[in-house]
């Protein structure tokens, strides 16, 4: 169980599409504006986990057309997010927008987020600690996962909001944007490498 919690922490704290987008929204619009997006991410992440645990995700991904559709949607969306972050210029976060991404955006992101499927598969197919009670094990894993998931995303949202409120130089903002965009592109490369 301890190993599971440690794995959850490190898999969640590393930048992926959800946390990078959360930080970007926090930076551009503030902490409160990002809460709806995080709520959507949370529900989407739970649905994603249940798709992984039930085997529905594995069955769907076994169909080449669906797997390729998900891959192209994921890669396209992540490249788009990376471009928006990198092209934001001297403002940390996203290029100018009238309103932050909301609940529906967070929910939708989890269905095309390759990291969400990888994390769900790694955590729920590994780290068995109750082989005689798999249903109870899934419930415990979901509780432990969310006990770590919520604070980690609140930290990222807070960090983004704090960055957005700092009076950093334009050069510093550009460097942060490029680092965030580069992190998203690394996720894209990992996703593409996993199918090659």
JSON list of C-alpha atoms in Angstrom, two decimals:
[
{"chain": "A", "resi": 1, "resn": "UNK", "atom": "CA", "xyz": [0.00, 0.00, 0.00]},
{"chain": "A", "resi": 2, "resn": "UNK", "atom": "CA", "xyz": [2.83, 2.42, 0.85]},
{"chain": "A", "resi": 3, "resn": "UNK", "atom": "CA", "xyz": [4.47, 1.72, -2.53]},
{"chain": "A", "resi": 4, "resn": "UNK", "atom": "CA", "xyz": [1.15, 2.46, -4.23]},
{"chain": "A", "resi": 5, "resn": "UNK", "atom": "CA", "xyz": [0.85, 5.84, -2.46]},
{"chain": "A", "resi": 6, "resn": "UNK", "atom": "CA", "xyz": [4.44, 6.76, -3.37]},
{"chain": "A", "resi": 7, "resn": "UNK", "atom": "CA", "xyz": [3.82, 5.79, -7.01]},
{"chain": "A", "resi": 8, "resn": "UNK", "atom": "CA", "xyz": [0.62, 7.88, -7.07]},
{"chain": "A", "resi": 9, "resn": "UNK", "atom": "CA", "xyz": [2.47, 10.90, -5.70]},
{"chain": "A", "resi": 10, "resn": "UNK", "atom": "CA", "xyz": [5.30, 10.75, -8.23]},
{"chain": "A", "resi": 11, "resn": "UNK", "atom": "CA", "xyz": [3.04, 9.95, -11.17]},
{"chain": "A", "resi": 12, "resn": "UNK", "atom": "CA", "xyz": [0.80, 12.91, -10.30]},
{"chain": "A", "resi": 13, "resn": "UNK", "atom": "CA", "xyz": [3.40, 15.52, -9.34]},
{"chain": "A", "resi": 14, "resn": "UNK", "atom": "CA", "xyz": [5.18, 15.20, -12.70]},
{"chain": "A", "resi": 15, "resn": "UNK", "atom": "CA", "xyz": [3.87, 17.57, -15.36]},
{"chain": "A", "resi": 16, "resn": "UNK", "atom": "CA", "xyz": [1.21, 16.20, -17.62]},
{"chain": "A", "resi": 17, "resn": "UNK", "atom": "CA", "xyz": [-1.57, 17.83, -19.61]},
{"chain": "A", "resi": 18, "resn": "UNK", "atom": "CA", "xyz": [-3.90, 18.15, -16.63]},
{"chain": "A", "resi": 19, "resn": "UNK", "atom": "CA", "xyz": [-1.51, 19.78, -14.18]},
{"chain": "A", "resi": 20, "resn": "UNK", "atom": "CA", "xyz": [0.13, 22.00, -16.80]},
{"chain": "A", "resi": 21, "resn": "UNK", "atom": "CA", "xyz": [-3.26, 23.23, -17.99]},
{"chain": "A", "resi": 22, "resn": "UNK", "atom": "CA", "xyz": [-4.34, 23.73, -14.38]},
{"chain": "A", "resi": 23, "resn": "UNK", "atom": "CA", "xyz": [-1.24, 25.83, -13.68]},
{"chain": "A", "resi": 24, "resn": "UNK", "atom": "CA", "xyz": [-1.81, 27.81, -16.88]},
{"chain": "A", "resi": 25, "resn": "UNK", "atom": "CA", "xyz": [-5.41, 28.60, -15.94]},
{"chain": "A", "resi": 26, "resn": "UNK", "atom": "CA", "xyz": [-4.31, 29.61, -12.44]},
{"chain": "A", "resi": 27, "resn": "UNK", "atom": "CA", "xyz": [-1.67, 31.89, -13.90]},
{"chain": "A", "resi": 28, "resn": "UNK", "atom": "CA", "xyz": [-3.91, 33.53, -16.46]},
{"chain": "A", "resi": 29, "resn": "UNK", "atom": "CA", "xyz": [-7.17, 33.77, -14.47]},
{"chain": "A", "resi": 30, "resn": "UNK", "atom": "CA", "xyz": [-6.40, 33.10, -10.80]},
{"chain": "A", "resi": 31, "resn": "UNK", "atom": "CA", "xyz": [-7.02, 30.33, -8.31]},
{"chain": "A", "resi": 32, "resn": "UNK", "atom": "CA", "xyz": [-10.84, 30.53, -8.07]},
{"chain": "A", "resi": 33, "resn": "UNK", "atom": "CA", "xyz": [-11.26, 30.51, -11.83]},
{"chain": "A", "resi": 34, "resn": "UNK", "atom": "CA", "xyz": [-9.36, 27.22, -12.06]},
{"chain": "A", "resi": 35, "resn": "UNK", "atom": "CA", "xyz": [-11.52, 25.33, -9.57]},
{"chain": "A", "resi": 36, "resn": "UNK", "atom": "CA", "xyz": [-14.21, 24.42, -12.15]},
{"chain": "A", "resi": 37, "resn": "UNK", "atom": "CA", "xyz": [-11.57, 23.03, -14.50]},
{"chain": "A", "resi": 38, "resn": "UNK", "atom": "CA", "xyz": [-10.03, 20.98, -11.67]},
{"chain": "A", "resi": 39, "resn": "UNK", "atom": "CA", "xyz": [-13.49, 19.65, -10.73]},
{"chain": "A", "resi": 40, "resn": "UNK", "atom": "CA", "xyz": [-13.97, 18.54, -14.35]},
{"chain": "A", "resi": 41, "resn": "UNK", "atom": "CA", "xyz": [-10.52, 16.93, -14.33]},
{"chain": "A", "resi": 42, "resn": "UNK", "atom": "CA", "xyz": [-11.40, 15.06, -11.16]},
{"chain": "A", "resi": 43, "resn": "UNK", "atom": "CA", "xyz": [-14.67, 13.65, -12.50]},
{"chain": "A", "resi": 44, "resn": "UNK", "atom": "CA", "xyz": [-13.06, 12.86, -15.85]},
{"chain": "A", "resi": 45, "resn": "UNK", "atom": "CA", "xyz": [-10.15, 11.18, -14.07]},
{"chain": "A", "resi": 46, "resn": "UNK", "atom": "CA", "xyz": [-12.54, 9.04, -12.03]},
{"chain": "A", "resi": 47, "resn": "UNK", "atom": "CA", "xyz": [-14.45, 7.98, -15.16]},
{"chain": "A", "resi": 48, "resn": "UNK", "atom": "CA", "xyz": [-11.12, 7.30, -16.88]},
{"chain": "A", "resi": 49, "resn": "UNK", "atom": "CA", "xyz": [-10.01, 5.11, -13.95]},
{"chain": "A", "resi": 50, "resn": "UNK", "atom": "CA", "xyz": [-13.25, 3.13, -14.09]},
{"chain": "A", "resi": 51, "resn": "UNK", "atom": "CA", "xyz": [-12.80, 2.62, -17.83]},
{"chain": "A", "resi": 52, "resn": "UNK", "atom": "CA", "xyz": [-9.31, 1.26, -17.14]},
{"chain": "A", "resi": 53, "resn": "UNK", "atom": "CA", "xyz": [-10.37, -0.91, -14.17]},
{"chain": "A", "resi": 54, "resn": "UNK", "atom": "CA", "xyz": [-13.38, -2.37, -16.00]},
{"chain": "A", "resi": 55, "resn": "UNK", "atom": "CA", "xyz": [-11.36, -3.22, -19.09]},
{"chain": "A", "resi": 56, "resn": "UNK", "atom": "CA", "xyz": [-13.46, -0.99, -21.34]},
{"chain": "A", "resi": 57, "resn": "UNK", "atom": "CA", "xyz": [-10.42, 1.16, -22.15]},
{"chain": "A", "resi": 58, "resn": "UNK", "atom": "CA", "xyz": [-8.34, -1.91, -23.04]},
{"chain": "A", "resi": 59, "resn": "UNK", "atom": "CA", "xyz": [-11.14, -3.25, -25.25]},
{"chain": "A", "resi": 60, "resn": "UNK", "atom": "CA", "xyz": [-11.59, 0.10, -27.00]},
{"chain": "A", "resi": 61, "resn": "UNK", "atom": "CA", "xyz": [-7.85, 0.59, -27.45]},
{"chain": "A", "resi": 62, "resn": "UNK", "atom": "CA", "xyz": [-7.59, -2.91, -28.95]},
{"chain": "A", "resi": 63, "resn": "UNK", "atom": "CA", "xyz": [-9.57, -1.61, -31.93]},
{"chain": "A", "resi": 64, "resn": "UNK", "atom": "CA", "xyz": [-6.93, -0.02, -34.20]},
{"chain": "A", "resi": 65, "resn": "UNK", "atom": "CA", "xyz": [-9.25, 2.69, -35.56]},
{"chain": "A", "resi": 66, "resn": "UNK", "atom": "CA", "xyz": [-10.29, 3.82, -32.07]},
{"chain": "A", "resi": 67, "resn": "UNK", "atom": "CA", "xyz": [-6.72, 3.64, -30.75]},
{"chain": "A", "resi": 68, "resn": "UNK", "atom": "CA", "xyz": [-5.45, 5.77, -33.65]},
{"chain": "A", "resi": 69, "resn": "UNK", "atom": "CA", "xyz": [-8.34, 8.22, -33.27]},
{"chain": "A", "resi": 70, "resn": "UNK", "atom": "CA", "xyz": [-7.54, 8.65, -29.57]},
{"chain": "A", "resi": 71, "resn": "UNK", "atom": "CA", "xyz": [-3.84, 8.98, -30.32]},
{"chain": "A", "resi": 72, "resn": "UNK", "atom": "CA", "xyz": [-4.35, 11.68, -32.97]},
{"chain": "A", "resi": 73, "resn": "UNK", "atom": "CA", "xyz": [-6.89, 13.55, -30.81]},
{"chain": "A", "resi": 74, "resn": "UNK", "atom": "CA", "xyz": [-4.48, 13.41, -27.85]},
{"chain": "A", "resi": 75, "resn": "UNK", "atom": "CA", "xyz": [-1.42, 14.46, -29.82]},
{"chain": "A", "resi": 76, "resn": "UNK", "atom": "CA", "xyz": [-3.31, 17.22, -31.62]},
{"chain": "A", "resi": 77, "resn": "UNK", "atom": "CA", "xyz": [-4.78, 18.65, -28.44]},
{"chain": "A", "resi": 78, "resn": "UNK", "atom": "CA", "xyz": [-1.48, 18.47, -26.55]},
{"chain": "A", "resi": 79, "resn": "UNK", "atom": "CA", "xyz": [0.43, 20.13, -29.40]},
{"chain": "A", "resi": 80, "resn": "UNK", "atom": "CA", "xyz": [-2.27, 22.83, -29.48]},
{"chain": "A", "resi": 81, "resn": "UNK", "atom": "CA", "xyz": [-1.92, 23.38, -25.72]},
{"chain": "A", "resi": 82, "resn": "UNK", "atom": "CA", "xyz": [1.89, 23.49, -26.03]},
{"chain": "A", "resi": 83, "resn": "UNK", "atom": "CA", "xyz": [1.62, 26.03, -28.85]},
{"chain": "A", "resi": 84, "resn": "UNK", "atom": "CA", "xyz": [-0.79, 28.21, -26.83]},
{"chain": "A", "resi": 85, "resn": "UNK", "atom": "CA", "xyz": [1.52, 28.15, -23.83]},
{"chain": "A", "resi": 86, "resn": "UNK", "atom": "CA", "xyz": [4.70, 28.77, -25.86]},
{"chain": "A", "resi": 87, "resn": "UNK", "atom": "CA", "xyz": [3.10, 31.56, -27.88]},
{"chain": "A", "resi": 88, "resn": "UNK", "atom": "CA", "xyz": [1.75, 33.39, -24.84]},
{"chain": "A", "resi": 89, "resn": "UNK", "atom": "CA", "xyz": [4.79, 35.65, -25.07]},
{"chain": "A", "resi": 90, "resn": "UNK", "atom": "CA", "xyz": [5.67, 37.48, -21.91]},
{"chain": "A", "resi": 91, "resn": "UNK", "atom": "CA", "xyz": [2.61, 36.38, -19.94]},
{"chain": "A", "resi": 92, "resn": "UNK", "atom": "CA", "xyz": [2.83, 33.07, -18.07]},
{"chain": "A", "resi": 93, "resn": "UNK", "atom": "CA", "xyz": [-0.01, 30.78, -19.00]},
{"chain": "A", "resi": 94, "resn": "UNK", "atom": "CA", "xyz": [-2.15, 30.75, -22.11]},
{"chain": "A", "resi": 95, "resn": "UNK", "atom": "CA", "xyz": [-2.39, 33.22, -24.92]},
{"chain": "A", "resi": 96, "resn": "UNK", "atom": "CA", "xyz": [-5.10, 35.76, -24.24]},
{"chain": "A", "resi": 97, "resn": "UNK", "atom": "CA", "xyz": [-8.60, 34.40, -23.77]},
{"chain": "A", "resi": 98, "resn": "UNK", "atom": "CA", "xyz": [-11.81, 35.94, -22.49]},
{"chain": "A", "resi": 99, "resn": "UNK", "atom": "CA", "xyz": [-12.58, 33.21, -19.98]},
{"chain": "A", "resi": 100, "resn": "UNK", "atom": "CA", "xyz": [-10.80, 30.25, -18.40]},
{"chain": "A", "resi": 101, "resn": "UNK", "atom": "CA", "xyz": [-11.33, 26.68, -19.47]},
{"chain": "A", "resi": 102, "resn": "UNK", "atom": "CA", "xyz": [-14.14, 25.31, -17.30]},
{"chain": "A", "resi": 103, "resn": "UNK", "atom": "CA", "xyz": [-15.65, 22.09, -15.99]},
{"chain": "A", "resi": 104, "resn": "UNK", "atom": "CA", "xyz": [-16.51, 20.62, -19.40]},
{"chain": "A", "resi": 105, "resn": "UNK", "atom": "CA", "xyz": [-12.96, 21.24, -20.65]},
{"chain": "A", "resi": 106, "resn": "UNK", "atom": "CA", "xyz": [-11.45, 19.46, -17.65]},
{"chain": "A", "resi": 107, "resn": "UNK", "atom": "CA", "xyz": [-13.83, 16.55, -18.04]},
{"chain": "A", "resi": 108, "resn": "UNK", "atom": "CA", "xyz": [-13.13, 16.22, -21.76]},
{"chain": "A", "resi": 109, "resn": "UNK", "atom": "CA", "xyz": [-9.36, 16.48, -21.36]},
{"chain": "A", "resi": 110, "resn": "UNK", "atom": "CA", "xyz": [-9.23, 13.31, -19.27]},
{"chain": "A", "resi": 111, "resn": "UNK", "atom": "CA", "xyz": [-10.69, 11.24, -22.12]},
{"chain": "A", "resi": 112, "resn": "UNK", "atom": "CA", "xyz": [-7.91, 12.22, -24.53]},
{"chain": "A", "resi": 113, "resn": "UNK", "atom": "CA", "xyz": [-5.15, 12.58, -21.93]},
{"chain": "A", "resi": 114, "resn": "UNK", "atom": "CA", "xyz": [-2.62, 9.80, -22.63]},
{"chain": "A", "resi": 115, "resn": "UNK", "atom": "CA", "xyz": [-1.04, 10.23, -19.20]},
{"chain": "A", "resi": 116, "resn": "UNK", "atom": "CA", "xyz": [-4.38, 9.49, -17.51]},
{"chain": "A", "resi": 117, "resn": "UNK", "atom": "CA", "xyz": [-4.59, 6.09, -19.24]},
{"chain": "A", "resi": 118, "resn": "UNK", "atom": "CA", "xyz": [-0.96, 5.26, -18.50]},
{"chain": "A", "resi": 119, "resn": "UNK", "atom": "CA", "xyz": [-1.29, 6.25, -14.83]},
{"chain": "A", "resi": 120, "resn": "UNK", "atom": "CA", "xyz": [-4.57, 4.35, -14.42]},
{"chain": "A", "resi": 121, "resn": "UNK", "atom": "CA", "xyz": [-3.18, 1.23, -16.03]},
{"chain": "A", "resi": 122, "resn": "UNK", "atom": "CA", "xyz": [0.05, 1.33, -14.03]},
{"chain": "A", "resi": 123, "resn": "UNK", "atom": "CA", "xyz": [-1.68, 1.92, -10.71]},
{"chain": "A", "resi": 124, "resn": "UNK", "atom": "CA", "xyz": [-4.62, -0.43, -11.05]},
{"chain": "A", "resi": 125, "resn": "UNK", "atom": "CA", "xyz": [-2.90, -3.33, -12.78]},
{"chain": "A", "resi": 126, "resn": "UNK", "atom": "CA", "xyz": [0.14, -3.13, -10.52]},
{"chain": "A", "resi": 127, "resn": "UNK", "atom": "CA", "xyz": [0.62, -2.79, -6.78]},
{"chain": "A", "resi": 128, "resn": "UNK", "atom": "CA", "xyz": [-1.76, -5.60, -5.84]},
{"chain": "A", "resi": 129, "resn": "UNK", "atom": "CA", "xyz": [-2.17, -5.76, -2.07]},
{"chain": "A", "resi": 130, "resn": "UNK", "atom": "CA", "xyz": [-5.58, -7.44, -1.67]},
{"chain": "A", "resi": 131, "resn": "UNK", "atom": "CA", "xyz": [-5.67, -10.23, -4.27]},
{"chain": "A", "resi": 132, "resn": "UNK", "atom": "CA", "xyz": [-8.43, -12.01, -2.32]},
{"chain": "A", "resi": 133, "resn": "UNK", "atom": "CA", "xyz": [-10.65, -8.87, -2.43]},
{"chain": "A", "resi": 134, "resn": "UNK", "atom": "CA", "xyz": [-10.06, -7.04, -5.74]},
{"chain": "A", "resi": 135, "resn": "UNK", "atom": "CA", "xyz": [-13.20, -4.89, -5.45]},
{"chain": "A", "resi": 136, "resn": "UNK", "atom": "CA", "xyz": [-12.13, -3.60, -2.02]},
{"chain": "A", "resi": 137, "resn": "UNK", "atom": "CA", "xyz": [-8.63, -3.02, -3.38]},
{"chain": "A", "resi": 138, "resn": "UNK", "atom": "CA", "xyz": [-10.02, -0.82, -6.17]},
{"chain": "A", "resi": 139, "resn": "UNK", "atom": "CA", "xyz": [-12.08, 1.19, -3.65]},
{"chain": "A", "resi": 140, "resn": "UNK", "atom": "CA", "xyz": [-9.03, 1.70, -1.40]},
{"chain": "A", "resi": 141, "resn": "UNK", "atom": "CA", "xyz": [-6.87, 2.65, -4.40]},
{"chain": "A", "resi": 142, "resn": "UNK", "atom": "CA", "xyz": [-9.45, 5.22, -5.58]},
{"chain": "A", "resi": 143, "resn": "UNK", "atom": "CA", "xyz": [-9.59, 6.76, -2.09]},
{"chain": "A", "resi": 144, "resn": "UNK", "atom": "CA", "xyz": [-5.78, 6.88, -1.74]},
{"chain": "A", "resi": 145, "resn": "UNK", "atom": "CA", "xyz": [-5.43, 8.20, -5.29]},
{"chain": "A", "resi": 146, "resn": "UNK", "atom": "CA", "xyz": [-7.87, 11.06, -4.70]},
{"chain": "A", "resi": 147, "resn": "UNK", "atom": "CA", "xyz": [-6.40, 11.85, -1.28]},
{"chain": "A", "resi": 148, "resn": "UNK", "atom": "CA", "xyz": [-3.18, 12.64, -3.15]},
{"chain": "A", "resi": 149, "resn": "UNK", "atom": "CA", "xyz": [-4.70, 13.86, -6.45]},
{"chain": "A", "resi": 150, "resn": "UNK", "atom": "CA", "xyz": [-6.73, 16.74, -4.96]},
{"chain": "A", "resi": 151, "resn": "UNK", "atom": "CA", "xyz": [-3.87, 18.40, -3.01]},
{"chain": "A", "resi": 152, "resn": "UNK", "atom": "CA", "xyz": [-1.41, 17.94, -5.89]},
{"chain": "A", "resi": 153, "resn": "UNK", "atom": "CA", "xyz": [-3.75, 19.72, -8.31]},
{"chain": "A", "resi": 154, "resn": "UNK", "atom": "CA", "xyz": [-4.50, 22.45, -5.77]},
{"chain": "A", "resi": 155, "resn": "UNK", "atom": "CA", "xyz": [-0.72, 22.96, -5.42]},
{"chain": "A", "resi": 156, "resn": "UNK", "atom": "CA", "xyz": [-0.35, 23.28, -9.20]},
{"chain": "A", "resi": 157, "resn": "UNK", "atom": "CA", "xyz": [-3.31, 25.67, -9.39]},
{"chain": "A", "resi": 158, "resn": "UNK", "atom": "CA", "xyz": [-1.88, 27.74, -6.53]},
{"chain": "A", "resi": 159, "resn": "UNK", "atom": "CA", "xyz": [1.58, 27.75, -8.12]},
{"chain": "A", "resi": 160, "resn": "UNK", "atom": "CA", "xyz": [0.10, 28.97, -11.40]},
{"chain": "A", "resi": 161, "resn": "UNK", "atom": "CA", "xyz": [-1.90, 31.68, -9.63]},
{"chain": "A", "resi": 162, "resn": "UNK", "atom": "CA", "xyz": [1.20, 32.76, -7.69]},
{"chain": "A", "resi": 163, "resn": "UNK", "atom": "CA", "xyz": [3.31, 32.89, -10.88]},
{"chain": "A", "resi": 164, "resn": "UNK", "atom": "CA", "xyz": [0.64, 34.96, -12.56]},
{"chain": "A", "resi": 165, "resn": "UNK", "atom": "CA", "xyz": [0.64, 37.46, -9.72]},
{"chain": "A", "resi": 166, "resn": "UNK", "atom": "CA", "xyz": [4.43, 37.92, -9.62]},
{"chain": "A", "resi": 167, "resn": "UNK", "atom": "CA", "xyz": [6.09, 40.84, -11.34]},
{"chain": "A", "resi": 168, "resn": "UNK", "atom": "CA", "xyz": [8.53, 38.70, -13.35]},
{"chain": "A", "resi": 169, "resn": "UNK", "atom": "CA", "xyz": [10.52, 39.97, -16.29]},
{"chain": "A", "resi": 170, "resn": "UNK", "atom": "CA", "xyz": [9.28, 39.24, -19.81]},
{"chain": "A", "resi": 171, "resn": "UNK", "atom": "CA", "xyz": [12.28, 36.97, -20.30]},
{"chain": "A", "resi": 172, "resn": "UNK", "atom": "CA", "xyz": [11.39, 34.94, -17.18]},
{"chain": "A", "resi": 173, "resn": "UNK", "atom": "CA", "xyz": [7.79, 34.58, -18.36]},
{"chain": "A", "resi": 174, "resn": "UNK", "atom": "CA", "xyz": [8.97, 33.38, -21.78]},
{"chain": "A", "resi": 175, "resn": "UNK", "atom": "CA", "xyz": [11.31, 30.83, -20.21]},
{"chain": "A", "resi": 176, "resn": "UNK", "atom": "CA", "xyz": [8.55, 29.47, -17.96]},
{"chain": "A", "resi": 177, "resn": "UNK", "atom": "CA", "xyz": [6.17, 29.25, -20.93]},
{"chain": "A", "resi": 178, "resn": "UNK", "atom": "CA", "xyz": [8.74, 27.42, -23.03]},
{"chain": "A", "resi": 179, "resn": "UNK", "atom": "CA", "xyz": [9.50, 24.99, -20.19]},
{"chain": "A", "resi": 180, "resn": "UNK", "atom": "CA", "xyz": [5.77, 24.26, -19.74]},
{"chain": "A", "resi": 181, "resn": "UNK", "atom": "CA", "xyz": [5.28, 23.83, -23.50]},
{"chain": "A", "resi": 182, "resn": "UNK", "atom": "CA", "xyz": [8.38, 21.63, -23.71]},
{"chain": "A", "resi": 183, "resn": "UNK", "atom": "CA", "xyz": [7.00, 19.42, -20.92]},
{"chain": "A", "resi": 184, "resn": "UNK", "atom": "CA", "xyz": [3.78, 18.93, -22.87]},
{"chain": "A", "resi": 185, "resn": "UNK", "atom": "CA", "xyz": [5.74, 18.06, -26.00]},
{"chain": "A", "resi": 186, "resn": "UNK", "atom": "CA", "xyz": [7.67, 15.43, -24.01]},
{"chain": "A", "resi": 187, "resn": "UNK", "atom": "CA", "xyz": [4.29, 13.86, -23.14]},
{"chain": "A", "resi": 188, "resn": "UNK", "atom": "CA", "xyz": [3.45, 13.91, -26.87]},
{"chain": "A", "resi": 189, "resn": "UNK", "atom": "CA", "xyz": [6.75, 12.21, -27.75]},
{"chain": "A", "resi": 190, "resn": "UNK", "atom": "CA", "xyz": [6.21, 9.55, -25.10]},
{"chain": "A", "resi": 191, "resn": "UNK", "atom": "CA", "xyz": [2.70, 8.90, -26.42]},
{"chain": "A", "resi": 192, "resn": "UNK", "atom": "CA", "xyz": [3.95, 8.62, -30.00]},
{"chain": "A", "resi": 193, "resn": "UNK", "atom": "CA", "xyz": [6.88, 6.42, -28.97]},
{"chain": "A", "resi": 194, "resn": "UNK", "atom": "CA", "xyz": [4.54, 4.02, -27.20]},
{"chain": "A", "resi": 195, "resn": "UNK", "atom": "CA", "xyz": [2.80, 3.13, -30.47]},
{"chain": "A", "resi": 196, "resn": "UNK", "atom": "CA", "xyz": [5.86, 2.95, -32.71]}
]
